[in-house]
Amino acid sequence: MTRAFVFPGQGAQTIGMGKALADHYPAARAVFDEVDDALDARLSDLIWTGEIEALTLTENAQPALMACSLAVVRALEAEGIQIADGAFVAGHSLGEYSALAAARALTIADTARLLRQRGQAMQAAVPVGVGAMAAILGLDFDALTEVAAEAAEAEVCQAANDNDPGQVVVSGHAAAVERAVALAKAKGAKRAVLLPVSAPFHCSLMQPAAEAMAQALADVTIAAPVVPLVANVTASATSDPETIRAQLITQITGSVRWRESVLYMAGQGVTEIWELGAGKALSGMVRRIDRSVTCTAIASPDDISALLAAQA
């Protein structure tokens, strides 16, 4: 089987995530220690015993989810399973940073600092309440692109996340997103739900955050990943560090082309995708995109034990 490793985005966070891995694998615990040191804060305490409201803050959730994903990577490496044995890495939004750290293009410390800056910059870009995001079920990306354009009415409204054939997220000014929800329902959407997010990610309102990340990324060393990254903004693979740097900036305001990314990997011969980190959202999306691709979500020592038993 040709395998790809994928990494979740914001929304998968839970209190206690990664604790069992850290207790079971010294290499996994070392990831959390490294993130704590890089941020000069006990993020691990917040992840394991804190309040979900604090963990959900963008500046905390982003490095926390990366830490959990990298803890899984290090635990798998301790069992002899290497990222370099895969064909690709990919991540959903912030998960792209986790993918790059997993593939040794970024250090864990740099990734933690970048994600804290990214979270702060994205939150600061738009005052709370000005923007919104909504998940639309039952219309495809092309249809929602038209809906968003019609709903904008001189404000910002964009199709932000092409998650799978039946789920697209729109983002922009709150009133425009509400108009898009109504329009989508009128055009046959099965369901349209405003998301509990604090900012309108992946639309042009995030331009101040893109500019902040351009500065942050300019000072960071990016190496060629050990396997190619399938980038959110192009839905195609690259291993060139400067291309990756540019794409990470574009990603802040650009659409997450997840459906196309999965189809690209399947078209390149990928038959098995492992989701490393909190939750199983990406596995569900992959199944809805291409049922011929086998999905495995790995977040705990029990998941790894089951994986090893299945491979024995």
PDB file of C-alpha atoms in Angstrom:
ATOM      1  CA  MET A   1       0.000   0.000   0.000  1.00  0.00           C
ATOM      2  CA  THR A   2       1.109   3.553  -0.711  1.00  0.00           C
ATOM      3  CA  ARG A   3       0.587   5.605   2.444  1.00  0.00           C
ATOM      4  CA  ALA A   4       0.141   9.297   3.173  1.00  0.00           C
ATOM      5  CA  PHE A   5       0.116  10.968   6.585  1.00  0.00           C
ATOM      6  CA  VAL A   6      -2.381  13.772   7.279  1.00  0.00           C
ATOM      7  CA  PHE A   7      -2.722  16.175  10.195  1.00  0.00           C
ATOM      8  CA  PRO A   8      -5.883  17.773  11.653  1.00  0.00           C
ATOM      9  CA  GLY A   9      -6.760  21.433  11.920  1.00  0.00           C
ATOM     10  CA  GLN A  10      -8.436  23.582  14.522  1.00  0.00           C
ATOM     11  CA  GLY A  11     -11.591  22.249  16.145  1.00  0.00           C
ATOM     12  CA  ALA A  12     -10.229  18.818  17.087  1.00  0.00           C
ATOM     13  CA  GLN A  13      -8.854  19.981  20.461  1.00  0.00           C
ATOM     14  CA  THR A  14      -9.971  18.296  23.707  1.00  0.00           C
ATOM     15  CA  ILE A  15      -8.700  18.504  27.263  1.00  0.00           C
ATOM     16  CA  GLY A  16      -6.424  15.546  27.966  1.00  0.00           C
ATOM     17  CA  MET A  17      -5.416  14.920  24.371  1.00  0.00           C
ATOM     18  CA  GLY A  18      -1.982  13.364  24.033  1.00  0.00           C
ATOM     19  CA  LYS A  19      -1.593  12.607  27.761  1.00  0.00           C
ATOM     20  CA  ALA A  20      -1.699   8.833  27.366  1.00  0.00           C
ATOM     21  CA  LEU A  21       0.895   9.023  24.595  1.00  0.00           C
ATOM     22  CA  ALA A  22       3.166  11.178  26.759  1.00  0.00           C
ATOM     23  CA  ASP A  23       2.813   8.740  29.643  1.00  0.00           C
ATOM     24  CA  HIS A  24       3.532   5.717  27.445  1.00  0.00           C
ATOM     25  CA  TYR A  25       6.276   7.016  25.137  1.00  0.00           C
ATOM     26  CA  PRO A  26       9.200   9.151  26.396  1.00  0.00           C
ATOM     27  CA  ALA A  27       9.687  10.461  22.852  1.00  0.00           C
ATOM     28  CA  ALA A  28       6.087  11.718  22.842  1.00  0.00           C
ATOM     29  CA  ARG A  29       6.517  13.446  26.205  1.00  0.00           C
ATOM     30  CA  ALA A  30       9.662  15.101  24.854  1.00  0.00           C
ATOM     31  CA  VAL A  31       7.536  16.793  22.167  1.00  0.00           C
ATOM     32  CA  PHE A  32       5.359  18.484  24.786  1.00  0.00           C
ATOM     33  CA  ASP A  33       8.453  19.511  26.758  1.00  0.00           C
ATOM     34  CA  GLU A  34       9.984  21.001  23.618  1.00  0.00           C
ATOM     35  CA  VAL A  35       6.811  22.971  22.836  1.00  0.00           C
ATOM     36  CA  ASP A  36       6.627  24.240  26.443  1.00  0.00           C
ATOM     37  CA  ASP A  37      10.237  25.389  26.231  1.00  0.00           C
ATOM     38  CA  ALA A  38       9.760  27.049  22.849  1.00  0.00           C
ATOM     39  CA  LEU A  39       6.749  29.019  24.079  1.00  0.00           C
ATOM     40  CA  ASP A  40       8.200  29.649  27.549  1.00  0.00           C
ATOM     41  CA  ALA A  41       4.858  28.470  28.934  1.00  0.00           C
ATOM     42  CA  ARG A  42       3.331  25.259  30.286  1.00  0.00           C
ATOM     43  CA  LEU A  43       1.035  24.623  27.331  1.00  0.00           C
ATOM     44  CA  SER A  44       1.051  20.930  28.275  1.00  0.00           C
ATOM     45  CA  ASP A  45      -0.678  21.764  31.580  1.00  0.00           C
ATOM     46  CA  LEU A  46      -3.408  23.596  29.673  1.00  0.00           C
ATOM     47  CA  ILE A  47      -3.777  20.704  27.220  1.00  0.00           C
ATOM     48  CA  TRP A  48      -4.044  18.029  29.898  1.00  0.00           C
ATOM     49  CA  THR A  49      -5.755  19.686  32.856  1.00  0.00           C
ATOM     50  CA  GLY A  50      -6.855  23.163  31.761  1.00  0.00           C
ATOM     51  CA  GLU A  51     -10.183  24.673  30.723  1.00  0.00           C
ATOM     52  CA  ILE A  52     -11.498  23.964  27.242  1.00  0.00           C
ATOM     53  CA  GLU A  53     -12.326  27.666  26.740  1.00  0.00           C
ATOM     54  CA  ALA A  54      -8.652  28.570  27.163  1.00  0.00           C
ATOM     55  CA  LEU A  55      -7.447  25.669  25.020  1.00  0.00           C
ATOM     56  CA  THR A  56      -9.854  26.677  22.239  1.00  0.00           C
ATOM     57  CA  LEU A  57      -8.321  30.162  21.970  1.00  0.00           C
ATOM     58  CA  THR A  58      -6.673  30.185  18.557  1.00  0.00           C
ATOM     59  CA  GLU A  59      -3.204  31.040  19.898  1.00  0.00           C
ATOM     60  CA  ASN A  60      -3.340  27.987  22.191  1.00  0.00           C
ATOM     61  CA  ALA A  61      -5.260  25.521  20.034  1.00  0.00           C
ATOM     62  CA  GLN A  62      -2.881  25.772  17.086  1.00  0.00           C
ATOM     63  CA  PRO A  63       0.400  24.852  18.840  1.00  0.00           C
ATOM     64  CA  ALA A  64      -1.473  22.377  21.089  1.00  0.00           C
ATOM     65  CA  LEU A  65      -2.867  20.408  18.165  1.00  0.00           C
ATOM     66  CA  MET A  66       0.543  20.390  16.505  1.00  0.00           C
ATOM     67  CA  ALA A  67       2.113  19.057  19.715  1.00  0.00           C
ATOM     68  CA  CYS A  68      -0.387  16.195  19.841  1.00  0.00           C
ATOM     69  CA  SER A  69       0.206  15.320  16.194  1.00  0.00           C
ATOM     70  CA  LEU A  70       3.972  15.332  16.629  1.00  0.00           C
ATOM     71  CA  ALA A  71       3.653  13.211  19.764  1.00  0.00           C
ATOM     72  CA  VAL A  72       1.939  10.583  17.594  1.00  0.00           C
ATOM     73  CA  VAL A  73       4.724  10.878  15.015  1.00  0.00           C
ATOM     74  CA  ARG A  74       7.421  10.312  17.649  1.00  0.00           C
ATOM     75  CA  ALA A  75       5.498   7.387  19.168  1.00  0.00           C
ATOM     76  CA  LEU A  76       5.219   5.751  15.748  1.00  0.00           C
ATOM     77  CA  GLU A  77       8.925   6.320  15.174  1.00  0.00           C
ATOM     78  CA  ALA A  78       9.618   4.576  18.473  1.00  0.00           C
ATOM     79  CA  GLU A  79       7.758   1.589  17.016  1.00  0.00           C
ATOM     80  CA  GLY A  80       9.788   1.694  13.811  1.00  0.00           C
ATOM     81  CA  ILE A  81       7.260   3.486  11.599  1.00  0.00           C
ATOM     82  CA  GLN A  82       8.786   6.465   9.794  1.00  0.00           C
ATOM     83  CA  ILE A  83       7.191   9.422   8.015  1.00  0.00           C
ATOM     84  CA  ALA A  84       9.881   8.979   5.361  1.00  0.00           C
ATOM     85  CA  ASP A  85       8.283   5.645   4.453  1.00  0.00           C
ATOM     86  CA  GLY A  86       5.168   7.452   3.211  1.00  0.00           C
ATOM     87  CA  ALA A  87       4.504   9.063  -0.143  1.00  0.00           C
ATOM     88  CA  PHE A  88       3.161  12.437   1.059  1.00  0.00           C
ATOM     89  CA  VAL A  89       2.260  14.543   4.062  1.00  0.00           C
ATOM     90  CA  ALA A  90      -0.657  16.983   4.149  1.00  0.00           C
ATOM     91  CA  GLY A  91      -2.521  18.949   6.785  1.00  0.00           C
ATOM     92  CA  HIS A  92      -5.773  20.859   7.079  1.00  0.00           C
ATOM     93  CA  SER A  93      -4.999  24.560   7.629  1.00  0.00           C
ATOM     94  CA  LEU A  94      -2.785  24.660  10.767  1.00  0.00           C
ATOM     95  CA  GLY A  95      -2.244  20.933  10.178  1.00  0.00           C
ATOM     96  CA  GLU A  96       0.007  21.902   7.277  1.00  0.00           C
ATOM     97  CA  TYR A  97       2.520  23.159   9.853  1.00  0.00           C
ATOM     98  CA  SER A  98       2.245  19.845  11.735  1.00  0.00           C
ATOM     99  CA  ALA A  99       2.859  18.026   8.445  1.00  0.00           C
ATOM    100  CA  LEU A 100       5.978  20.080   7.790  1.00  0.00           C
ATOM    101  CA  ALA A 101       7.310  19.440  11.298  1.00  0.00           C
ATOM    102  CA  ALA A 102       6.582  15.723  10.920  1.00  0.00           C
ATOM    103  CA  ALA A 103       8.497  15.706   7.630  1.00  0.00           C
ATOM    104  CA  ARG A 104      11.460  17.538   9.218  1.00  0.00           C
ATOM    105  CA  ALA A 105      11.020  20.680   7.121  1.00  0.00           C
ATOM    106  CA  LEU A 106      10.486  22.721  10.321  1.00  0.00           C
ATOM    107  CA  THR A 107      11.765  22.093  13.835  1.00  0.00           C
ATOM    108  CA  ILE A 108       9.147  21.483  16.510  1.00  0.00           C
ATOM    109  CA  ALA A 109      10.290  24.596  18.392  1.00  0.00           C
ATOM    110  CA  ASP A 110       9.992  26.835  15.319  1.00  0.00           C
ATOM    111  CA  THR A 111       6.614  25.308  14.471  1.00  0.00           C
ATOM    112  CA  ALA A 112       5.276  25.980  17.978  1.00  0.00           C
ATOM    113  CA  ARG A 113       6.400  29.609  17.858  1.00  0.00           C
ATOM    114  CA  LEU A 114       5.039  30.101  14.330  1.00  0.00           C
ATOM    115  CA  LEU A 115       1.666  28.654  15.279  1.00  0.00           C
ATOM    116  CA  ARG A 116       1.389  30.839  18.361  1.00  0.00           C
ATOM    117  CA  GLN A 117       2.154  33.870  16.177  1.00  0.00           C
ATOM    118  CA  ARG A 118      -0.257  32.613  13.509  1.00  0.00           C
ATOM    119  CA  GLY A 119      -3.043  32.196  16.052  1.00  0.00           C
ATOM    120  CA  GLN A 120      -2.459  35.649  17.526  1.00  0.00           C
ATOM    121  CA  ALA A 121      -2.241  37.266  14.094  1.00  0.00           C
ATOM    122  CA  MET A 122      -5.403  35.577  12.821  1.00  0.00           C
ATOM    123  CA  GLN A 123      -7.317  36.602  15.938  1.00  0.00           C
ATOM    124  CA  ALA A 124      -6.063  40.190  15.764  1.00  0.00           C
ATOM    125  CA  ALA A 125      -6.833  40.592  12.059  1.00  0.00           C
ATOM    126  CA  VAL A 126     -10.584  41.033  12.564  1.00  0.00           C
ATOM    127  CA  PRO A 127     -12.407  42.277  15.693  1.00  0.00           C
ATOM    128  CA  VAL A 128     -14.569  39.629  17.370  1.00  0.00           C
ATOM    129  CA  GLY A 129     -18.075  39.682  15.940  1.00  0.00           C
ATOM    130  CA  VAL A 130     -17.148  41.330  12.639  1.00  0.00           C
ATOM    131  CA  GLY A 131     -16.546  38.067  10.825  1.00  0.00           C
ATOM    132  CA  ALA A 132     -18.111  34.624  10.725  1.00  0.00           C
ATOM    133  CA  MET A 133     -17.832  31.193   9.132  1.00  0.00           C
ATOM    134  CA  ALA A 134     -20.545  28.720   8.190  1.00  0.00           C
ATOM    135  CA  ALA A 135     -20.491  25.086   7.106  1.00  0.00           C
ATOM    136  CA  ILE A 136     -22.781  24.368   4.161  1.00  0.00           C
ATOM    137  CA  LEU A 137     -23.826  20.765   3.547  1.00  0.00           C
ATOM    138  CA  GLY A 138     -25.171  19.499   0.253  1.00  0.00           C
ATOM    139  CA  LEU A 139     -23.704  21.934  -2.273  1.00  0.00           C
ATOM    140  CA  ASP A 140     -20.313  21.568  -3.950  1.00  0.00           C
ATOM    141  CA  PHE A 141     -17.428  24.029  -3.998  1.00  0.00           C
ATOM    142  CA  ASP A 142     -18.291  25.576  -7.371  1.00  0.00           C
ATOM    143  CA  ALA A 143     -21.890  26.178  -6.294  1.00  0.00           C
ATOM    144  CA  LEU A 144     -20.774  27.720  -2.993  1.00  0.00           C
ATOM    145  CA  THR A 145     -18.232  29.932  -4.750  1.00  0.00           C
ATOM    146  CA  GLU A 146     -21.138  31.417  -6.719  1.00  0.00           C
ATOM    147  CA  VAL A 147     -23.307  31.691  -3.595  1.00  0.00           C
ATOM    148  CA  ALA A 148     -20.507  33.491  -1.725  1.00  0.00           C
ATOM    149  CA  ALA A 149     -19.977  35.939  -4.579  1.00  0.00           C
ATOM    150  CA  GLU A 150     -23.714  36.697  -4.705  1.00  0.00           C
ATOM    151  CA  ALA A 151     -23.937  37.076  -0.922  1.00  0.00           C
ATOM    152  CA  ALA A 152     -20.939  39.406  -0.619  1.00  0.00           C
ATOM    153  CA  GLU A 153     -22.732  42.630  -1.659  1.00  0.00           C
ATOM    154  CA  ALA A 154     -19.578  44.782  -1.353  1.00  0.00           C
ATOM    155  CA  GLU A 155     -18.467  42.877   1.757  1.00  0.00           C
ATOM    156  CA  VAL A 156     -16.170  39.853   1.923  1.00  0.00           C
ATOM    157  CA  CYS A 157     -17.633  36.377   1.513  1.00  0.00           C
ATOM    158  CA  GLN A 158     -15.570  33.491   0.157  1.00  0.00           C
ATOM    159  CA  ALA A 159     -15.682  29.723  -0.087  1.00  0.00           C
ATOM    160  CA  ALA A 160     -12.937  29.026   2.444  1.00  0.00           C
ATOM    161  CA  ASN A 161     -12.713  25.253   2.959  1.00  0.00           C
ATOM    162  CA  ASP A 162     -13.487  22.671   0.286  1.00  0.00           C
ATOM    163  CA  ASN A 163     -13.633  19.830   2.794  1.00  0.00           C
ATOM    164  CA  ASP A 164     -15.418  17.065   0.892  1.00  0.00           C
ATOM    165  CA  PRO A 165     -18.071  16.696  -1.834  1.00  0.00           C
ATOM    166  CA  GLY A 166     -20.886  17.581   0.561  1.00  0.00           C
ATOM    167  CA  GLN A 167     -19.273  20.091   2.932  1.00  0.00           C
ATOM    168  CA  VAL A 168     -17.928  23.534   2.106  1.00  0.00           C
ATOM    169  CA  VAL A 169     -17.200  26.315   4.607  1.00  0.00           C
ATOM    170  CA  VAL A 170     -17.789  29.962   3.725  1.00  0.00           C
ATOM    171  CA  SER A 171     -16.007  32.818   5.495  1.00  0.00           C
ATOM    172  CA  GLY A 172     -16.192  36.608   5.599  1.00  0.00           C
ATOM    173  CA  HIS A 173     -18.141  39.474   7.106  1.00  0.00           C
ATOM    174  CA  ALA A 174     -20.825  38.187   9.475  1.00  0.00           C
ATOM    175  CA  ALA A 175     -23.759  39.700   7.587  1.00  0.00           C
ATOM    176  CA  ALA A 176     -22.460  38.391   4.260  1.00  0.00           C
ATOM    177  CA  VAL A 177     -22.012  34.890   5.672  1.00  0.00           C
ATOM    178  CA  GLU A 178     -25.573  34.998   7.014  1.00  0.00           C
ATOM    179  CA  ARG A 179     -26.772  36.001   3.532  1.00  0.00           C
ATOM    180  CA  ALA A 180     -24.783  33.089   2.081  1.00  0.00           C
ATOM    181  CA  VAL A 181     -26.458  30.690   4.509  1.00  0.00           C
ATOM    182  CA  ALA A 182     -29.904  31.870   3.411  1.00  0.00           C
ATOM    183  CA  LEU A 183     -28.980  31.737  -0.279  1.00  0.00           C
ATOM    184  CA  ALA A 184     -27.475  28.266   0.063  1.00  0.00           C
ATOM    185  CA  LYS A 185     -30.638  26.961   1.684  1.00  0.00           C
ATOM    186  CA  ALA A 186     -32.693  28.507  -1.107  1.00  0.00           C
ATOM    187  CA  LYS A 187     -30.470  26.755  -3.661  1.00  0.00           C
ATOM    188  CA  GLY A 188     -30.983  23.337  -2.096  1.00  0.00           C
ATOM    189  CA  ALA A 189     -28.355  23.003   0.641  1.00  0.00           C
ATOM    190  CA  LYS A 190     -29.307  20.254   3.076  1.00  0.00           C
ATOM    191  CA  ARG A 191     -28.013  22.185   6.041  1.00  0.00           C
ATOM    192  CA  ALA A 192     -26.146  25.399   6.827  1.00  0.00           C
ATOM    193  CA  VAL A 193     -24.645  26.019  10.242  1.00  0.00           C
ATOM    194  CA  LEU A 194     -22.769  29.029  11.619  1.00  0.00           C
ATOM    195  CA  LEU A 195     -19.529  27.778  13.195  1.00  0.00           C
ATOM    196  CA  PRO A 196     -18.395  28.687  16.725  1.00  0.00           C
ATOM    197  CA  VAL A 197     -15.177  30.388  15.610  1.00  0.00           C
ATOM    198  CA  SER A 198     -13.672  33.651  16.788  1.00  0.00           C
ATOM    199  CA  ALA A 199     -12.494  34.908  13.391  1.00  0.00           C
ATOM    200  CA  PRO A 200     -13.232  34.448   9.657  1.00  0.00           C
ATOM    201  CA  PHE A 201     -10.318  32.262   8.570  1.00  0.00           C
ATOM    202  CA  HIS A 202      -9.168  31.661   4.973  1.00  0.00           C
ATOM    203  CA  CYS A 203     -10.633  34.769   3.380  1.00  0.00           C
ATOM    204  CA  SER A 204      -9.254  38.169   2.389  1.00  0.00           C
ATOM    205  CA  LEU A 205     -10.127  39.651   5.802  1.00  0.00           C
ATOM    206  CA  MET A 206      -7.085  37.715   7.043  1.00  0.00           C
ATOM    207  CA  GLN A 207      -4.666  39.821   4.949  1.00  0.00           C
ATOM    208  CA  PRO A 208      -3.152  41.499   8.064  1.00  0.00           C
ATOM    209  CA  ALA A 209      -2.396  38.026   9.428  1.00  0.00           C
ATOM    210  CA  ALA A 210      -0.804  37.012   6.114  1.00  0.00           C
ATOM    211  CA  GLU A 211       1.477  40.034   6.340  1.00  0.00           C
ATOM    212  CA  ALA A 212       2.409  39.172   9.936  1.00  0.00           C
ATOM    213  CA  MET A 213       3.189  35.578   8.952  1.00  0.00           C
ATOM    214  CA  ALA A 214       5.297  36.728   6.017  1.00  0.00           C
ATOM    215  CA  GLN A 215       7.512  38.511   8.540  1.00  0.00           C
ATOM    216  CA  ALA A 216       7.545  35.562  10.949  1.00  0.00           C
ATOM    217  CA  LEU A 217       8.357  33.025   8.234  1.00  0.00           C
ATOM    218  CA  ALA A 218      11.137  35.189   6.797  1.00  0.00           C
ATOM    219  CA  ASP A 219      13.237  34.484   9.891  1.00  0.00           C
ATOM    220  CA  VAL A 220      12.693  30.704   9.991  1.00  0.00           C
ATOM    221  CA  THR A 221      14.737  27.995   8.300  1.00  0.00           C
ATOM    222  CA  ILE A 222      12.655  25.662   6.150  1.00  0.00           C
ATOM    223  CA  ALA A 223      14.347  22.483   4.926  1.00  0.00           C
ATOM    224  CA  ALA A 224      13.188  20.185   2.152  1.00  0.00           C
ATOM    225  CA  PRO A 225      10.649  17.770   3.707  1.00  0.00           C
ATOM    226  CA  VAL A 226      11.599  14.078   3.764  1.00  0.00           C
ATOM    227  CA  VAL A 227       8.473  13.413   1.674  1.00  0.00           C
ATOM    228  CA  PRO A 228       6.593  15.972  -0.442  1.00  0.00           C
ATOM    229  CA  LEU A 229       3.937  18.213   1.078  1.00  0.00           C
ATOM    230  CA  VAL A 230       0.543  18.374  -0.639  1.00  0.00           C
ATOM    231  CA  ALA A 231      -0.254  22.046  -0.079  1.00  0.00           C
ATOM    232  CA  ASN A 232      -3.673  23.438   0.870  1.00  0.00           C
ATOM    233  CA  VAL A 233      -3.587  26.256  -1.666  1.00  0.00           C
ATOM    234  CA  THR A 234      -2.528  24.232  -4.725  1.00  0.00           C
ATOM    235  CA  ALA A 235      -3.727  20.671  -3.965  1.00  0.00           C
ATOM    236  CA  SER A 236      -0.435  19.462  -5.421  1.00  0.00           C
ATOM    237  CA  ALA A 237       2.928  18.327  -4.076  1.00  0.00           C
ATOM    238  CA  THR A 238       6.099  20.288  -3.496  1.00  0.00           C
ATOM    239  CA  SER A 239       9.392  19.778  -1.670  1.00  0.00           C
ATOM    240  CA  ASP A 240      10.914  23.179  -2.440  1.00  0.00           C
ATOM    241  CA  PRO A 241      11.476  25.192   0.768  1.00  0.00           C
ATOM    242  CA  GLU A 242      10.882  28.622  -0.786  1.00  0.00           C
ATOM    243  CA  THR A 243       7.696  27.444  -2.492  1.00  0.00           C
ATOM    244  CA  ILE A 244       6.516  26.093   0.861  1.00  0.00           C
ATOM    245  CA  ARG A 245       7.307  29.402   2.572  1.00  0.00           C
ATOM    246  CA  ALA A 246       5.263  31.333  -0.011  1.00  0.00           C
ATOM    247  CA  GLN A 247       2.372  28.872   0.183  1.00  0.00           C
ATOM    248  CA  LEU A 248       2.181  29.146   3.980  1.00  0.00           C
ATOM    249  CA  ILE A 249       1.639  32.899   3.561  1.00  0.00           C
ATOM    250  CA  THR A 250      -0.938  32.485   0.794  1.00  0.00           C
ATOM    251  CA  GLN A 251      -2.720  29.845   2.867  1.00  0.00           C
ATOM    252  CA  ILE A 252      -3.835  32.447   5.436  1.00  0.00           C
ATOM    253  CA  THR A 253      -6.217  34.121   2.964  1.00  0.00           C
ATOM    254  CA  GLY A 254      -6.583  31.250   0.486  1.00  0.00           C
ATOM    255  CA  SER A 255      -9.039  28.366   0.345  1.00  0.00           C
ATOM    256  CA  VAL A 256      -8.169  25.033   1.942  1.00  0.00           C
ATOM    257  CA  ARG A 257      -8.474  22.707  -1.057  1.00  0.00           C
ATOM    258  CA  TRP A 258      -8.768  19.541   0.994  1.00  0.00           C
ATOM    259  CA  ARG A 259     -11.074  17.572  -1.330  1.00  0.00           C
ATOM    260  CA  GLU A 260      -8.740  18.188  -4.264  1.00  0.00           C
ATOM    261  CA  SER A 261      -5.699  17.370  -2.106  1.00  0.00           C
ATOM    262  CA  VAL A 262      -7.089  13.935  -1.254  1.00  0.00           C
ATOM    263  CA  LEU A 263      -8.022  13.299  -4.894  1.00  0.00           C
ATOM    264  CA  TYR A 264      -4.496  14.346  -5.906  1.00  0.00           C
ATOM    265  CA  MET A 265      -2.929  11.868  -3.483  1.00  0.00           C
ATOM    266  CA  ALA A 266      -5.265   9.083  -4.617  1.00  0.00           C
ATOM    267  CA  GLY A 267      -4.395   9.908  -8.219  1.00  0.00           C
ATOM    268  CA  GLN A 268      -0.708   9.542  -7.328  1.00  0.00           C
ATOM    269  CA  GLY A 269      -1.326   6.007  -6.074  1.00  0.00           C
ATOM    270  CA  VAL A 270      -2.082   6.599  -2.377  1.00  0.00           C
ATOM    271  CA  THR A 271      -4.351   3.818  -1.091  1.00  0.00           C
ATOM    272  CA  GLU A 272      -3.957   4.340   2.657  1.00  0.00           C
ATOM    273  CA  ILE A 273      -4.145   7.536   4.734  1.00  0.00           C
ATOM    274  CA  TRP A 274      -3.212   7.782   8.397  1.00  0.00           C
ATOM    275  CA  GLU A 275      -4.594  10.736  10.357  1.00  0.00           C
ATOM    276  CA  LEU A 276      -2.122  11.576  13.124  1.00  0.00           C
ATOM    277  CA  GLY A 277      -3.379  13.600  16.091  1.00  0.00           C
ATOM    278  CA  ALA A 278      -6.598  14.617  17.774  1.00  0.00           C
ATOM    279  CA  GLY A 279      -9.984  13.602  16.395  1.00  0.00           C
ATOM    280  CA  LYS A 280     -11.130  11.781  13.284  1.00  0.00           C
ATOM    281  CA  ALA A 281     -12.543  14.623  11.190  1.00  0.00           C
ATOM    282  CA  LEU A 282     -10.132  14.204   8.295  1.00  0.00           C
ATOM    283  CA  SER A 283     -10.732  10.450   8.132  1.00  0.00           C
ATOM    284  CA  GLY A 284     -14.445  11.123   7.705  1.00  0.00           C
ATOM    285  CA  MET A 285     -13.732  13.630   4.951  1.00  0.00           C
ATOM    286  CA  VAL A 286     -11.413  11.211   3.147  1.00  0.00           C
ATOM    287  CA  ARG A 287     -14.070   8.481   3.165  1.00  0.00           C
ATOM    288  CA  ARG A 288     -16.591  10.872   1.641  1.00  0.00           C
ATOM    289  CA  ILE A 289     -14.070  11.982  -0.998  1.00  0.00           C
ATOM    290  CA  ASP A 290     -12.783   8.554  -2.127  1.00  0.00           C
ATOM    291  CA  ARG A 291     -14.054   5.375  -0.494  1.00  0.00           C
ATOM    292  CA  SER A 292     -11.267   3.342  -2.111  1.00  0.00           C
ATOM    293  CA  VAL A 293      -8.733   4.986   0.225  1.00  0.00           C
ATOM    294  CA  THR A 294      -8.364   3.245   3.595  1.00  0.00           C
ATOM    295  CA  CYS A 295      -8.325   5.605   6.606  1.00  0.00           C
ATOM    296  CA  THR A 296      -6.805   5.080  10.041  1.00  0.00           C
ATOM    297  CA  ALA A 297      -6.979   7.700  12.822  1.00  0.00           C
ATOM    298  CA  ILE A 298      -4.147   7.424  15.362  1.00  0.00           C
ATOM    299  CA  ALA A 299      -4.194   9.402  18.602  1.00  0.00           C
ATOM    300  CA  SER A 300      -3.409   7.026  21.497  1.00  0.00           C
ATOM    301  CA  PRO A 301      -1.235   4.096  22.587  1.00  0.00           C
ATOM    302  CA  ASP A 302      -4.261   1.828  22.046  1.00  0.00           C
ATOM    303  CA  ASP A 303      -4.543   3.044  18.453  1.00  0.00           C
ATOM    304  CA  ILE A 304      -0.847   2.280  17.907  1.00  0.00           C
ATOM    305  CA  SER A 305      -1.187  -1.178  19.512  1.00  0.00           C
ATOM    306  CA  ALA A 306      -4.110  -1.961  17.214  1.00  0.00           C
ATOM    307  CA  LEU A 307      -2.094  -0.736  14.239  1.00  0.00           C
ATOM    308  CA  LEU A 308       0.902  -2.893  15.121  1.00  0.00           C
ATOM    309  CA  ALA A 309      -1.323  -5.923  15.669  1.00  0.00           C
ATOM    310  CA  ALA A 310      -2.952  -5.434  12.289  1.00  0.00           C
ATOM    311  CA  GLN A 311       0.452  -5.236  10.615  1.00  0.00           C
ATOM    312  CA  ALA A 312       1.870  -8.270  12.394  1.00  0.00           C
TER     313      ALA A 312
END
